[in-house]
Short mmCIF file of N, CA and C in Angstrom, two decimals:
data_model
loop_
_atom_site.label_atom_id
_atom_site.label_comp_id
_atom_site.label_asym_id
_atom_site.label_seq_id
_atom_site.Cartn_x
_atom_site.Cartn_y
_atom_site.Cartn_z
N MET A 225 -5.10 -21.48 -26.20
CA MET A 225 -3.15 -20.80 -26.18
C MET A 225 -3.17 -21.21 -27.53
N ALA A 226 -2.12 -19.60 -27.73
CA ALA A 226 -2.15 -19.79 -28.77
C ALA A 226 0.23 -19.51 -28.69
N ASP A 227 0.45 -20.05 -30.20
CA ASP A 227 2.34 -20.11 -30.14
C ASP A 227 3.28 -20.69 -28.92
N ASN A 228 2.16 -21.54 -27.85
CA ASN A 228 2.66 -21.94 -27.15
C ASN A 228 2.84 -21.70 -26.10
N LYS A 229 2.11 -20.19 -26.20
CA LYS A 229 1.96 -19.28 -25.33
C LYS A 229 0.78 -19.10 -24.71
N VAL A 230 0.49 -18.81 -23.22
CA VAL A 230 -1.22 -18.77 -22.96
C VAL A 230 -1.16 -16.97 -22.91
N TYR A 231 -2.30 -16.32 -23.45
CA TYR A 231 -2.41 -15.00 -23.89
C TYR A 231 -3.40 -14.75 -22.68
N VAL A 232 -3.57 -14.00 -22.19
CA VAL A 232 -4.33 -13.53 -20.94
C VAL A 232 -4.94 -11.99 -20.76
N SER A 233 -6.43 -11.82 -20.81
CA SER A 233 -7.06 -11.29 -21.31
C SER A 233 -6.97 -9.64 -20.01
N TYR A 234 -7.55 -8.66 -20.41
CA TYR A 234 -7.80 -7.87 -18.81
C TYR A 234 -8.62 -8.39 -17.87
N ASP A 235 -10.00 -8.76 -19.08
CA ASP A 235 -11.15 -8.85 -18.30
C ASP A 235 -10.51 -10.49 -18.04
N GLN A 236 -9.94 -11.28 -17.78
CA GLN A 236 -9.49 -12.72 -17.40
C GLN A 236 -9.00 -11.70 -15.75
N VAL A 237 -8.15 -11.40 -16.40
CA VAL A 237 -7.39 -10.97 -15.25
C VAL A 237 -7.83 -9.92 -14.13
N HIS A 238 -8.45 -9.40 -14.12
CA HIS A 238 -9.44 -8.81 -13.24
C HIS A 238 -10.52 -9.60 -12.92
N SER A 239 -10.89 -10.57 -13.49
CA SER A 239 -12.23 -11.47 -12.50
C SER A 239 -11.18 -12.41 -12.11
N LEU A 240 -9.75 -13.20 -12.23
CA LEU A 240 -8.97 -13.73 -11.04
C LEU A 240 -8.66 -12.94 -10.17
N LEU A 241 -8.29 -11.01 -10.33
CA LEU A 241 -7.99 -10.57 -9.21
C LEU A 241 -9.24 -9.79 -8.15
N ALA A 242 -10.49 -10.19 -8.83
CA ALA A 242 -11.60 -9.47 -7.89
C ALA A 242 -11.76 -11.38 -6.72
N THR A 243 -12.10 -12.66 -7.66
CA THR A 243 -12.58 -13.16 -6.81
C THR A 243 -11.41 -13.79 -5.68
N THR A 244 -10.38 -13.71 -5.83
CA THR A 244 -9.19 -13.67 -5.24
C THR A 244 -8.83 -12.51 -4.36
N SER A 245 -9.28 -11.94 -4.26
CA SER A 245 -9.52 -10.62 -3.24
C SER A 245 -10.01 -10.25 -2.15
N GLN A 246 -11.13 -11.41 -2.33
CA GLN A 246 -11.94 -11.72 -1.29
C GLN A 246 -11.15 -12.25 -0.11
N THR A 247 -10.92 -13.35 -0.56
CA THR A 247 -9.66 -14.66 0.24
C THR A 247 -8.93 -13.65 1.35
N VAL A 248 -7.96 -12.22 0.55
CA VAL A 248 -7.29 -11.28 1.12
C VAL A 248 -8.04 -11.11 1.46
N LEU A 249 -8.94 -10.47 1.79
CA LEU A 249 -9.38 -9.56 3.19
C LEU A 249 -9.92 -9.96 4.33
N ASP A 250 -10.21 -11.51 3.87
CA ASP A 250 -10.62 -12.38 5.02
C ASP A 250 -9.85 -12.80 5.50
N SER A 251 -8.77 -13.29 5.52
CA SER A 251 -7.22 -13.38 5.72
C SER A 251 -6.32 -13.06 6.09
N PHE A 252 -6.07 -12.05 5.70
CA PHE A 252 -4.87 -10.65 5.68
C PHE A 252 -4.99 -9.72 6.14
N LYS A 253 -6.12 -9.05 5.76
CA LYS A 253 -6.44 -7.39 6.13
C LYS A 253 -4.90 -6.62 5.52
N PRO A 254 -4.74 -6.20 4.42
CA PRO A 254 -3.29 -5.86 4.49
C PRO A 254 -3.61 -4.39 4.42
N ASP A 255 -2.28 -3.52 5.15
CA ASP A 255 -2.59 -1.96 5.27
C ASP A 255 -2.35 -1.46 3.86
N PHE A 256 -0.87 -1.62 3.20
CA PHE A 256 -0.24 -1.74 2.09
C PHE A 256 -0.24 -2.68 1.25
N ILE A 257 -0.29 -2.37 -0.35
CA ILE A 257 0.05 -2.72 -1.34
C ILE A 257 1.18 -2.95 -1.54
N ILE A 258 2.71 -3.34 -1.93
CA ILE A 258 3.49 -2.90 -2.67
C ILE A 258 3.91 -3.64 -3.96
N ALA A 259 3.61 -2.37 -4.75
CA ALA A 259 3.51 -3.02 -6.28
C ALA A 259 5.15 -3.43 -6.48
N ILE A 260 5.96 -4.13 -7.12
CA ILE A 260 7.00 -5.20 -7.61
C ILE A 260 6.86 -4.84 -9.67
N GLY A 261 7.21 -3.52 -10.07
CA GLY A 261 7.40 -3.33 -10.93
C GLY A 261 8.20 -3.68 -11.88
N GLY A 262 7.75 -3.90 -12.97
CA GLY A 262 6.99 -3.68 -13.62
C GLY A 262 5.32 -4.38 -13.92
N GLY A 263 5.50 -5.83 -13.73
CA GLY A 263 4.39 -6.49 -13.85
C GLY A 263 3.75 -6.45 -12.48
N GLY A 264 4.04 -5.51 -11.63
CA GLY A 264 2.90 -5.62 -10.92
C GLY A 264 2.39 -4.50 -10.28
N PHE A 265 2.71 -3.73 -11.27
CA PHE A 265 1.48 -2.48 -11.25
C PHE A 265 0.13 -2.47 -11.73
N ILE A 266 0.19 -2.70 -12.75
CA ILE A 266 -1.41 -2.93 -12.99
C ILE A 266 -2.03 -4.01 -11.96
N PRO A 267 -1.46 -5.43 -12.42
CA PRO A 267 -2.59 -5.78 -11.20
C PRO A 267 -2.85 -5.26 -9.63
N SER A 268 -1.84 -4.47 -9.32
CA SER A 268 -1.69 -3.25 -7.80
C SER A 268 -2.97 -2.49 -7.51
N ARG A 269 -3.18 -2.16 -9.36
CA ARG A 269 -4.22 -0.69 -9.07
C ARG A 269 -5.66 -1.46 -9.21
N ILE A 270 -5.69 -2.49 -9.88
CA ILE A 270 -7.14 -3.24 -10.00
C ILE A 270 -7.35 -4.15 -8.44
N LEU A 271 -6.36 -4.31 -7.68
CA LEU A 271 -6.83 -5.29 -6.57
C LEU A 271 -7.04 -3.51 -5.18
N ARG A 272 -6.43 -2.55 -5.35
CA ARG A 272 -6.48 -1.51 -4.56
C ARG A 272 -8.58 -1.43 -4.70
N THR A 273 -8.76 -1.34 -6.40
CA THR A 273 -10.40 -1.29 -6.12
C THR A 273 -11.13 -2.08 -4.64
N PHE A 274 -10.55 -3.47 -5.16
CA PHE A 274 -11.44 -3.85 -3.36
C PHE A 274 -10.48 -4.02 -2.93
N LEU A 275 -9.49 -3.80 -2.50
CA LEU A 275 -8.95 -3.62 -1.16
C LEU A 275 -8.49 -2.72 -0.14
N ARG A 276 -9.13 -1.03 -1.37
CA ARG A 276 -8.91 -0.44 -0.64
C ARG A 276 -8.30 0.34 0.07
N VAL A 277 -6.46 0.20 -0.39
CA VAL A 277 -5.39 0.32 0.42
C VAL A 277 -4.20 1.01 -0.12
N PRO A 278 -3.56 1.73 0.17
CA PRO A 278 -2.47 2.54 -0.85
C PRO A 278 -1.72 1.66 -1.37
N ILE A 279 -1.57 2.33 -2.15
CA ILE A 279 0.04 1.75 -3.59
C ILE A 279 1.26 2.14 -2.86
N LEU A 280 2.10 1.05 -2.39
CA LEU A 280 3.68 1.89 -3.28
C LEU A 280 3.96 1.29 -3.97
N ALA A 281 5.29 1.79 -4.84
CA ALA A 281 5.99 0.65 -5.34
C ALA A 281 7.87 0.56 -5.86
N VAL A 282 7.72 -0.40 -5.66
CA VAL A 282 8.94 -0.78 -5.84
C VAL A 282 9.66 -1.86 -7.14
N GLY A 283 11.39 -0.99 -7.51
CA GLY A 283 11.40 -1.88 -9.23
C GLY A 283 12.28 -2.99 -8.89
N LEU A 284 12.40 -3.65 -9.03
CA LEU A 284 13.37 -5.41 -8.74
C LEU A 284 13.21 -5.42 -10.29
N GLU A 285 13.72 -6.32 -10.75
CA GLU A 285 14.59 -6.85 -12.13
C GLU A 285 15.27 -7.69 -11.89
N LEU A 286 14.47 -8.93 -12.34
CA LEU A 286 15.59 -10.30 -12.42
C LEU A 286 16.01 -10.68 -13.82
N TYR A 287 15.05 -10.17 -14.60
CA TYR A 287 14.92 -10.77 -16.34
C TYR A 287 15.53 -9.38 -16.90
N ASP A 288 16.10 -9.78 -17.78
CA ASP A 288 17.05 -8.04 -18.86
C ASP A 288 15.75 -8.59 -19.08
N ASP A 289 15.58 -6.84 -19.84
CA ASP A 289 13.81 -6.61 -20.82
C ASP A 289 15.13 -6.74 -22.15
N LYS A 290 15.70 -6.55 -22.76
CA LYS A 290 16.67 -6.81 -23.77
C LYS A 290 16.94 -8.18 -24.45
N THR A 291 17.26 -8.73 -23.25
CA THR A 291 17.67 -10.29 -23.36
C THR A 291 16.61 -11.37 -23.20
N ASP A 292 15.91 -11.04 -22.38
CA ASP A 292 14.71 -11.91 -21.84
C ASP A 292 15.58 -13.12 -20.89
N LYS A 293 17.05 -12.79 -20.25
CA LYS A 293 17.66 -13.81 -19.68
C LYS A 293 17.52 -13.30 -18.38
N ALA A 294 17.41 -14.22 -17.14
CA ALA A 294 17.68 -13.93 -15.80
C ALA A 294 19.18 -13.77 -15.55
N HIS A 295 18.98 -12.57 -14.83
CA HIS A 295 20.44 -11.83 -14.18
C HIS A 295 20.38 -12.50 -13.21
N SER A 296 21.81 -13.06 -12.35
CA SER A 296 22.50 -13.87 -11.77
C SER A 296 21.69 -14.04 -10.41
N GLU A 297 21.30 -12.58 -10.55
CA GLU A 297 20.80 -12.16 -8.79
C GLU A 297 19.48 -10.88 -8.90
N VAL A 298 18.71 -10.67 -8.33
CA VAL A 298 17.43 -9.57 -8.46
C VAL A 298 18.52 -8.53 -8.22
N ARG A 299 17.77 -7.37 -9.17
CA ARG A 299 18.52 -5.97 -9.03
C ARG A 299 17.42 -5.20 -8.58
N LYS A 300 17.76 -4.22 -7.50
CA LYS A 300 17.01 -3.17 -6.82
C LYS A 300 16.91 -2.64 -7.78
N ARG A 301 16.21 -1.82 -8.89
CA ARG A 301 16.20 -0.37 -9.33
C ARG A 301 15.49 0.53 -8.50
N GLN A 302 14.35 0.40 -7.63
CA GLN A 302 14.06 1.33 -7.17
C GLN A 302 13.07 1.11 -5.69
N TRP A 303 13.63 1.82 -4.91
CA TRP A 303 13.48 1.28 -3.79
C TRP A 303 12.42 1.75 -2.72
N LEU A 304 11.26 1.83 -1.52
CA LEU A 304 11.16 2.61 -0.73
C LEU A 304 11.74 4.04 -0.43
N ASP A 305 11.84 4.93 0.33
CA ASP A 305 12.18 5.80 0.90
C ASP A 305 11.77 5.50 2.04
N SER A 306 13.00 6.50 3.00
CA SER A 306 12.90 6.34 4.22
C SER A 306 11.55 6.73 4.64
N SER A 307 10.86 7.65 4.55
CA SER A 307 9.29 8.11 4.59
C SER A 307 8.27 6.84 5.12
N SER A 308 8.43 6.28 3.03
CA SER A 308 7.20 4.99 3.01
C SER A 308 8.28 4.05 4.39
N LEU A 309 9.14 3.39 4.29
CA LEU A 309 9.40 2.70 5.16
C LEU A 309 8.97 2.39 6.80
N ASP A 310 8.87 3.61 6.60
CA ASP A 310 8.47 4.57 8.39
C ASP A 310 6.62 4.56 8.21
N ARG A 311 6.12 4.32 7.44
CA ARG A 311 5.08 4.09 7.15
C ARG A 311 4.29 2.59 7.42
N LEU A 312 4.79 1.55 6.71
CA LEU A 312 4.97 0.63 6.88
C LEU A 312 5.54 -0.14 8.17
N ALA A 313 6.03 0.16 9.05
CA ALA A 313 6.41 -0.37 10.81
C ALA A 313 4.87 -0.50 11.25
N GLY A 314 4.92 -1.93 11.78
CA GLY A 314 4.12 -2.35 12.48
C GLY A 314 2.70 -2.57 11.82
N LYS A 315 2.99 -2.85 10.07
CA LYS A 315 1.61 -3.08 8.92
C LYS A 315 1.66 -3.91 8.49
N ASN A 316 0.90 -4.40 7.70
CA ASN A 316 0.67 -5.42 6.92
C ASN A 316 0.79 -5.29 5.94
N VAL A 317 1.76 -5.48 4.81
CA VAL A 317 1.96 -5.39 3.57
C VAL A 317 1.69 -6.51 2.85
N LEU A 318 1.08 -5.94 1.29
CA LEU A 318 0.57 -7.24 0.20
C LEU A 318 1.60 -7.12 -0.67
N ILE A 319 3.01 -8.16 -1.02
CA ILE A 319 4.04 -7.93 -2.28
C ILE A 319 2.68 -8.78 -3.39
N VAL A 320 2.74 -7.33 -4.61
CA VAL A 320 1.52 -8.16 -5.72
C VAL A 320 2.86 -7.94 -6.82
N ASP A 321 2.79 -8.98 -7.73
CA ASP A 321 3.62 -9.20 -8.94
C ASP A 321 2.40 -10.17 -9.86
N GLU A 322 2.97 -10.22 -11.74
CA GLU A 322 1.87 -10.70 -12.11
C GLU A 322 1.89 -12.32 -12.01
N VAL A 323 3.64 -12.72 -11.60
CA VAL A 323 3.10 -14.32 -12.31
C VAL A 323 4.33 -14.83 -10.73
N ASP A 324 4.42 -15.57 -10.48
CA ASP A 324 4.75 -16.36 -9.24
C ASP A 324 6.01 -17.73 -9.81
N ASP A 325 7.64 -17.19 -11.08
CA ASP A 325 8.13 -18.44 -11.62
C ASP A 325 8.76 -19.00 -11.19
N THR A 326 10.12 -18.31 -10.85
CA THR A 326 11.09 -19.10 -9.65
C THR A 326 11.39 -18.57 -8.10
N ARG A 327 10.49 -17.54 -8.15
CA ARG A 327 10.28 -16.88 -6.99
C ARG A 327 11.01 -16.02 -6.16
N ARG A 328 12.19 -15.64 -6.92
CA ARG A 328 13.02 -15.28 -6.90
C ARG A 328 12.92 -13.98 -6.06
N THR A 329 12.30 -13.28 -7.12
CA THR A 329 11.62 -11.71 -7.38
C THR A 329 10.79 -11.68 -5.73
N LEU A 330 10.15 -12.62 -5.78
CA LEU A 330 8.80 -12.07 -4.50
C LEU A 330 9.87 -12.43 -3.34
N LEU A 331 10.38 -13.15 -3.14
CA LEU A 331 11.45 -13.38 -1.97
C LEU A 331 12.28 -12.96 -1.49
N TYR A 332 13.07 -12.01 -2.24
CA TYR A 332 14.42 -10.95 -2.43
C TYR A 332 13.21 -9.94 -1.84
N CYS A 333 11.91 -9.32 -2.47
CA CYS A 333 11.26 -8.31 -1.84
C CYS A 333 10.84 -8.52 -0.48
N VAL A 334 10.33 -9.81 -0.06
CA VAL A 334 9.85 -10.34 1.35
C VAL A 334 10.75 -10.00 2.68
N ASP A 335 12.43 -10.63 1.70
CA ASP A 335 13.28 -10.56 2.82
C ASP A 335 13.40 -9.07 3.17
N GLU A 336 13.61 -8.30 1.96
CA GLU A 336 13.93 -6.89 2.44
C GLU A 336 13.19 -5.89 2.96
N LEU A 337 11.71 -6.38 2.97
CA LEU A 337 10.58 -5.38 3.82
C LEU A 337 10.47 -6.24 5.05
N LYS A 338 11.05 -7.40 5.72
CA LYS A 338 11.38 -7.73 6.65
C LYS A 338 12.22 -6.94 7.31
N LYS A 339 12.92 -6.36 6.77
CA LYS A 339 14.23 -5.56 7.95
C LYS A 339 13.37 -4.23 8.29
N HIS A 340 12.30 -4.13 8.26
CA HIS A 340 11.43 -2.98 8.46
C HIS A 340 10.91 -2.40 9.39
N ASN A 341 10.71 -4.16 9.95
CA ASN A 341 9.14 -4.00 11.34
C ASN A 341 8.32 -3.87 11.04
N VAL A 342 7.27 -4.04 9.40
CA VAL A 342 6.19 -4.67 9.09
C VAL A 342 5.56 -5.44 10.50
N ALA A 343 4.19 -5.59 10.31
CA ALA A 343 3.62 -7.16 11.41
C ALA A 343 3.68 -7.62 10.28
N GLY A 344 3.14 -8.27 9.33
CA GLY A 344 2.75 -9.08 8.32
C GLY A 344 3.06 -9.29 6.55
N VAL A 345 3.83 -10.07 6.60
CA VAL A 345 3.86 -9.90 4.74
C VAL A 345 2.99 -10.53 4.17
N GLY A 346 2.26 -10.63 2.92
CA GLY A 346 2.05 -11.27 2.40
C GLY A 346 2.20 -11.37 0.43
N CYS A 347 2.75 -12.36 -0.17
CA CYS A 347 2.09 -11.91 -1.52
C CYS A 347 1.37 -12.48 -2.03
N PHE A 348 1.11 -11.70 -3.30
CA PHE A 348 0.13 -11.97 -4.02
C PHE A 348 0.15 -12.15 -5.93
N VAL A 349 -0.02 -13.34 -6.30
CA VAL A 349 0.24 -13.10 -8.03
C VAL A 349 -0.86 -13.50 -9.01
N ILE A 350 -0.99 -13.69 -9.69
CA ILE A 350 -2.03 -13.54 -10.56
C ILE A 350 -1.65 -14.97 -10.77
N HIS A 351 -0.84 -15.23 -11.64
CA HIS A 351 -0.07 -17.00 -11.42
C HIS A 351 0.85 -17.35 -11.21
N ASN A 352 0.10 -18.82 -10.33
CA ASN A 352 1.45 -19.36 -9.88
C ASN A 352 1.67 -20.60 -10.82
N LYS A 353 3.36 -20.37 -11.00
CA LYS A 353 3.46 -21.73 -12.14
C LYS A 353 3.89 -23.01 -11.37
N LYS A 354 3.08 -24.28 -11.34
CA LYS A 354 3.54 -25.37 -10.78
C LYS A 354 4.28 -26.02 -11.41
N LYS A 355 5.60 -25.40 -10.42
CA LYS A 355 7.04 -26.18 -11.02
C LYS A 355 7.71 -25.88 -9.50
N GLU A 356 8.91 -26.22 -9.74
CA GLU A 356 9.41 -25.70 -8.08
C GLU A 356 10.43 -24.70 -8.39
N LYS A 357 10.07 -23.89 -7.11
CA LYS A 357 11.16 -23.05 -7.42
C LYS A 357 12.14 -22.83 -6.43
N PHE A 358 13.23 -21.66 -6.43
CA PHE A 358 14.19 -21.39 -6.12
C PHE A 358 13.93 -21.29 -4.71
N ALA A 359 12.94 -21.15 -4.34
CA ALA A 359 13.21 -21.29 -2.55
C ALA A 359 11.61 -21.47 -1.70
N GLU A 360 11.44 -21.58 -0.96
CA GLU A 360 10.27 -21.59 -0.30
C GLU A 360 9.96 -19.94 0.69
N LEU A 361 8.70 -19.97 0.47
CA LEU A 361 8.40 -18.43 1.91
C LEU A 361 8.62 -18.93 2.97
N SER A 362 8.70 -18.24 3.64
CA SER A 362 8.50 -18.79 5.39
C SER A 362 7.15 -18.86 5.43
N GLU A 363 7.33 -20.00 6.51
CA GLU A 363 5.38 -20.20 6.58
C GLU A 363 4.43 -18.84 7.48
N ASP A 364 5.51 -17.48 8.10
CA ASP A 364 4.49 -16.50 8.61
C ASP A 364 4.37 -15.90 7.33
N VAL A 365 4.19 -16.31 5.86
CA VAL A 365 4.36 -14.96 4.63
C VAL A 365 2.65 -16.01 3.94
N LYS A 366 1.75 -15.05 3.98
CA LYS A 366 0.23 -15.42 3.73
C LYS A 366 0.98 -15.18 2.01
N TYR A 367 0.08 -16.47 1.17
CA TYR A 367 0.36 -16.58 -0.09
C TYR A 367 -0.75 -16.41 -0.80
N PHE A 368 -1.01 -15.93 -1.90
CA PHE A 368 -2.04 -15.65 -2.40
C PHE A 368 -1.76 -15.87 -4.40
N SER A 369 -2.50 -16.68 -4.55
CA SER A 369 -2.88 -16.91 -5.95
C SER A 369 -3.94 -16.96 -6.72
N GLY A 370 -3.88 -16.34 -8.06
CA GLY A 370 -5.32 -15.85 -8.56
C GLY A 370 -5.85 -17.32 -9.28
N GLU A 371 -4.31 -18.30 -9.86
CA GLU A 371 -4.40 -19.18 -10.51
C GLU A 371 -3.13 -19.64 -10.55
N ASP A 372 -2.99 -21.09 -10.17
CA ASP A 372 -2.32 -22.34 -10.39
C ASP A 372 -1.93 -22.60 -11.87
N ILE A 373 -1.07 -23.04 -12.58
CA ILE A 373 -0.52 -23.17 -14.31
C ILE A 373 0.16 -23.74 -14.78
N GLU A 374 0.38 -24.36 -15.07
CA GLU A 374 1.83 -25.18 -15.68
C GLU A 374 2.34 -24.11 -16.33
N ASP A 375 4.16 -25.10 -16.13
CA ASP A 375 5.11 -23.74 -16.70
C ASP A 375 4.83 -24.24 -18.09
N LEU A 376 4.14 -22.78 -18.31
CA LEU A 376 3.56 -22.09 -19.85
C LEU A 376 4.59 -20.43 -19.86
N TRP A 377 4.86 -20.14 -20.77
CA TRP A 377 5.27 -18.65 -21.07
C TRP A 377 3.23 -17.95 -21.28
N ILE A 378 4.07 -16.90 -20.39
CA ILE A 378 1.98 -16.32 -20.31
C ILE A 378 2.41 -14.72 -20.79
N VAL A 379 1.58 -14.15 -21.43
CA VAL A 379 1.83 -13.00 -22.07
C VAL A 379 0.67 -12.43 -21.37
N TYR A 380 0.36 -10.84 -20.62
CA TYR A 380 -0.50 -10.17 -20.09
C TYR A 380 -0.62 -9.41 -20.81
N PRO A 381 -1.76 -8.86 -20.92
CA PRO A 381 -2.32 -7.69 -22.25
C PRO A 381 -1.55 -6.28 -21.87
N TRP A 382 -0.80 -6.18 -20.84
CA TRP A 382 0.30 -5.00 -20.77
C TRP A 382 1.66 -5.43 -21.32
N GLU A 383 1.35 -6.23 -21.56
CA GLU A 383 3.00 -6.79 -22.74
C GLU A 383 2.56 -6.15 -24.46
N ALA A 384 1.22 -6.29 -24.71
CA ALA A 384 0.90 -6.74 -25.95
C ALA A 384 0.34 -4.90 -27.18
N LEU A 385 1.44 -5.67 -27.81
CA LEU A 385 1.52 -4.15 -28.94
C LEU A 385 0.12 -4.09 -30.11
N ASP A 386 -0.60 -5.08 -29.78
CA ASP A 386 -2.17 -5.18 -30.77
C ASP A 386 -2.89 -5.62 -30.27
N ILE A 387 -3.46 -4.75 -28.94
CA ILE A 387 -4.10 -4.98 -27.87
C ILE A 387 -5.41 -6.18 -28.26
N ASP A 388 -5.64 -5.58 -29.59
CA ASP A 388 -6.81 -6.72 -30.18
C ASP A 388 -6.76 -7.57 -30.60
N GLU A 389 -5.41 -8.05 -31.26
CA GLU A 389 -4.92 -9.34 -31.08
C GLU A 389 -4.70 -10.30 -30.22
N HIS A 390 -3.97 -9.38 -29.21
CA HIS A 390 -4.04 -10.15 -27.64
C HIS A 390 -4.86 -10.65 -27.49
N THR A 391 -6.29 -9.90 -27.36
CA THR A 391 -7.65 -10.40 -27.26
C THR A 391 -7.71 -11.87 -27.62
N LYS A 392 -8.07 -11.21 -28.90
CA LYS A 392 -8.62 -12.88 -29.66
C LYS A 392 -7.70 -14.02 -29.57
N LYS A 393 -6.37 -13.81 -29.22
CA LYS A 393 -5.51 -15.26 -28.73
C LYS A 393 -6.09 -15.51 -27.30
N SER A 394 -6.45 -14.17 -26.42
CA SER A 394 -6.73 -14.88 -25.09
C SER A 394 -8.26 -15.98 -25.02
N THR A 395 -8.74 -15.78 -25.95
CA THR A 395 -10.35 -16.28 -25.73
C THR A 395 -10.14 -17.88 -26.71
N LYS A 396 -8.92 -18.59 -27.54
CA LYS A 396 -8.37 -19.43 -27.94
C LYS A 396 -8.74 -20.84 -27.48
#
């Protein structure tokens, strides 16, 4: 840990996803990955290597990128078109994001997808912060976390301006 932040390397992310992906396959068997942008894009692509299912993308925003402050509600910036939603009917979908902090974004995505007759919903995050959440997921939603961690600020490699410095900090 450096700067009171946890720096995570690409290697660490890949290892967590590789390990947890088998649990996903054994207990959920998704037909599609739903990547929540922006933090869920890269983990979704890595997971696809192991799960071998198509990726669809949505853009949801809870935090303002300019101020790092939370909005009062999740904002839908990009959603699935009708042909994509038709493809999901009767299928298992795995929602992917990088971190479960408040759970508001995951819950919003789950609720929206359930309106479209999906067979099952799962959520996958690289890191689950061990803290009280905004709400609980319903029991019918499968939940997967690469790692449960304390409530610390996590810096992912795709956020780095200097990847070499970031990687050094991730090994401390």
